[in-house]
Short mmCIF file of C-alpha atoms in Angstrom, two decimals:
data_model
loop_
_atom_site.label_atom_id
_atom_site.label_comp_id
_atom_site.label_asym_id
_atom_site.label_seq_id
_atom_site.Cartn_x
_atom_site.Cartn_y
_atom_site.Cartn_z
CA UNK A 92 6.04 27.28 11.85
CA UNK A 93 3.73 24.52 12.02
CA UNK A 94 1.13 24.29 14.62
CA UNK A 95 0.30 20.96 16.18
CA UNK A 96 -3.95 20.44 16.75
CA UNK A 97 -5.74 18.54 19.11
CA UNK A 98 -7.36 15.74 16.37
CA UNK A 99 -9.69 13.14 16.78
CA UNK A 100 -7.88 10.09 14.94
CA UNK A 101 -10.27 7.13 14.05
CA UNK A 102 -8.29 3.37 13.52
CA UNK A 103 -10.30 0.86 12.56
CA UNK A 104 -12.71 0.74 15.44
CA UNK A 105 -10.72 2.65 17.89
CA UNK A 106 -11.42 6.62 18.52
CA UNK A 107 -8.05 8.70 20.10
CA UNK A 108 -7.44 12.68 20.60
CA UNK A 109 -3.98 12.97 19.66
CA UNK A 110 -1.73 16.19 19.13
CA UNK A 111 -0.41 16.09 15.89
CA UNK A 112 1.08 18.48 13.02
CA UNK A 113 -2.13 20.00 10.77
CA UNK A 114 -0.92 18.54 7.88
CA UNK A 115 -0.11 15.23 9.23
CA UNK A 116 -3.69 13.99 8.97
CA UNK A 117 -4.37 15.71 5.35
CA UNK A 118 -1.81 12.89 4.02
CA UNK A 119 -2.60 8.86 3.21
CA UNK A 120 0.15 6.23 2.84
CA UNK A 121 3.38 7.35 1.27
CA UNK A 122 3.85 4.92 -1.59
CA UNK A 123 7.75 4.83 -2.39
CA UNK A 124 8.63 3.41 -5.22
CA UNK A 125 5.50 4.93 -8.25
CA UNK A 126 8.33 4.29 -10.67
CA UNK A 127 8.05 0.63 -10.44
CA UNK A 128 4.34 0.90 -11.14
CA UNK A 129 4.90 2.66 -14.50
CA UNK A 130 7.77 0.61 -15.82
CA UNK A 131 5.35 -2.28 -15.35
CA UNK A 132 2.29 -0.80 -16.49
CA UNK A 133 4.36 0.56 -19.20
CA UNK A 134 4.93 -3.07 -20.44
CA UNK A 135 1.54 -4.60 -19.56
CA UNK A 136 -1.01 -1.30 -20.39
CA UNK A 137 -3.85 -2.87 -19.46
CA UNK A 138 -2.46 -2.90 -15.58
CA UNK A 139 -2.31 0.86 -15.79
CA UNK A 140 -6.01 1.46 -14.54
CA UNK A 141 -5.94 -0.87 -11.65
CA UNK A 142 -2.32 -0.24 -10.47
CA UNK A 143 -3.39 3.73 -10.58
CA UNK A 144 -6.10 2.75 -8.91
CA UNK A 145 -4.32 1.02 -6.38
CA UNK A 146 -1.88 4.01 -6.10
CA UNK A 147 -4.58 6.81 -5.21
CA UNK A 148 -6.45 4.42 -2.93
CA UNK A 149 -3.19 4.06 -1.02
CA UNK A 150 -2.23 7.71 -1.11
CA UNK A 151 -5.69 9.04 0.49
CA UNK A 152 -5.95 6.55 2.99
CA UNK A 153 -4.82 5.61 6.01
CA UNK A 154 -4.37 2.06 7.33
CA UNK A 155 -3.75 1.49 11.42
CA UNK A 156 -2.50 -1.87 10.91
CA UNK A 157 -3.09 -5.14 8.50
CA UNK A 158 -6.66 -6.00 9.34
CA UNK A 159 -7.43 -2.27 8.57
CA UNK A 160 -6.07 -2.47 5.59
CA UNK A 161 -8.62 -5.86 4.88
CA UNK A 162 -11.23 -3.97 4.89
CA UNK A 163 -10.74 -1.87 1.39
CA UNK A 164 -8.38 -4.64 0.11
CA UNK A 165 -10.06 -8.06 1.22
CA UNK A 166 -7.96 -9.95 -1.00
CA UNK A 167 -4.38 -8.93 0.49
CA UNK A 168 -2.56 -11.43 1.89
CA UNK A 169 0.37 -11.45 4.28
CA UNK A 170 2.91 -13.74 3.25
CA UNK A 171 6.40 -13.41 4.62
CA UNK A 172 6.47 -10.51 6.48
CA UNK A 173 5.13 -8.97 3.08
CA UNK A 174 1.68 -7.67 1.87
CA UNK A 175 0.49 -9.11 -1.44
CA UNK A 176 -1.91 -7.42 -3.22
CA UNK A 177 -4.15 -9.07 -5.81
CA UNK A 178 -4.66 -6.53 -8.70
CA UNK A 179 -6.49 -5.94 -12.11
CA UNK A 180 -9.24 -9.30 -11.27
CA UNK A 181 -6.01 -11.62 -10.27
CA UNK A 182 -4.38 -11.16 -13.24
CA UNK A 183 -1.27 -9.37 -11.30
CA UNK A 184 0.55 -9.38 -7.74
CA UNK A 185 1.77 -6.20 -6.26
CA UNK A 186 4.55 -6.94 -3.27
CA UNK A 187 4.51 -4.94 -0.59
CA UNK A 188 6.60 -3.67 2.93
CA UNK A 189 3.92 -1.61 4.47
CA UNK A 190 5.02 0.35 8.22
CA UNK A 191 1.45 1.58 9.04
CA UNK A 192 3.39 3.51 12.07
CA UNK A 193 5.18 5.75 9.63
CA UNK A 194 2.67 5.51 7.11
CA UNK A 195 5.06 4.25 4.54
CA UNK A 196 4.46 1.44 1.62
CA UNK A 197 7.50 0.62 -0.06
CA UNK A 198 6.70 -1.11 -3.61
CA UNK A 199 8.95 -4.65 -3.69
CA UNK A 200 8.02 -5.84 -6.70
CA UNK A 201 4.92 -6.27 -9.70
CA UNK A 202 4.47 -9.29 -10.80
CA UNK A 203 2.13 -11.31 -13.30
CA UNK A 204 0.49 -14.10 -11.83
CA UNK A 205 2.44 -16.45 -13.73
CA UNK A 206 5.82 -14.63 -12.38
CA UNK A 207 4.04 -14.86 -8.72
CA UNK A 208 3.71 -18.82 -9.02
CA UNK A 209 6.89 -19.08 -10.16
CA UNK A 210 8.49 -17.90 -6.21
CA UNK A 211 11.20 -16.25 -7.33
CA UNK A 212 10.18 -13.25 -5.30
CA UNK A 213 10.35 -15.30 -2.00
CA UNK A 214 14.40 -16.02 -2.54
CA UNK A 215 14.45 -11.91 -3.67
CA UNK A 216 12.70 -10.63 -0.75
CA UNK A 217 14.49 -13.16 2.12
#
């Protein structure tokens, strides 16, 4: 059985001694949906290194909330109740449904920049 620990938990500029499982804080973001990632950088290879990138950033850290999250990803935008991540030097837009209370980012879509302009996402993701 799992012990909880007293922990000091840092967010952003906030300090808090919470009880929490051990492992609980050993744990980034869950990132749900690494298949997507592949299949795409499995058709555009040269997306692999930033996407990865992306993917371990995301799995070591943890974000509190959206301005948090700014400041190791200053050019993420929040359009739509989504997170949009600019990746590889603007050349591609990962989509994202982050819930920084569960620690979750669920993968919505990767898109080219010329797919991006195009919208179709918006009418996918409404």
């Amino acid at each position: 059985m799992a012990s909880n620990r007293a922990c000091l938990i840092f967010t952003g500029r906030k300090a808090f001694l919470q009880y929490i499982p051990y492992w609980y804080i050993l744990v980034g973001m869950r990132v749900i949906a690494k298949p997507m990632l592949v299949a795409f950088w499995t058709e555009h290879p040269e997306s692999e290194r930033p996407l990865s990138t992306w993917y371990r950033i995301m799995r070591t850290e943890v974000f509190a909330d959206f301005n948090d999250l700014r400041t190791t990803f200053a050019s993420a935008d929040y359009v739509g109740g989504l997170t949009v991540f600019n990746i590889g030097g603007n050349k591609y837009r990962l989509i994202t449904s982050i819930h920084y209370n569960r620690r979750k980012v669920y993968v919505r879509a990767v898109l080219t920049h010329e797919e991006y302009d195009r919208g179709a996402w918006k009418r996918r993701n409404n």
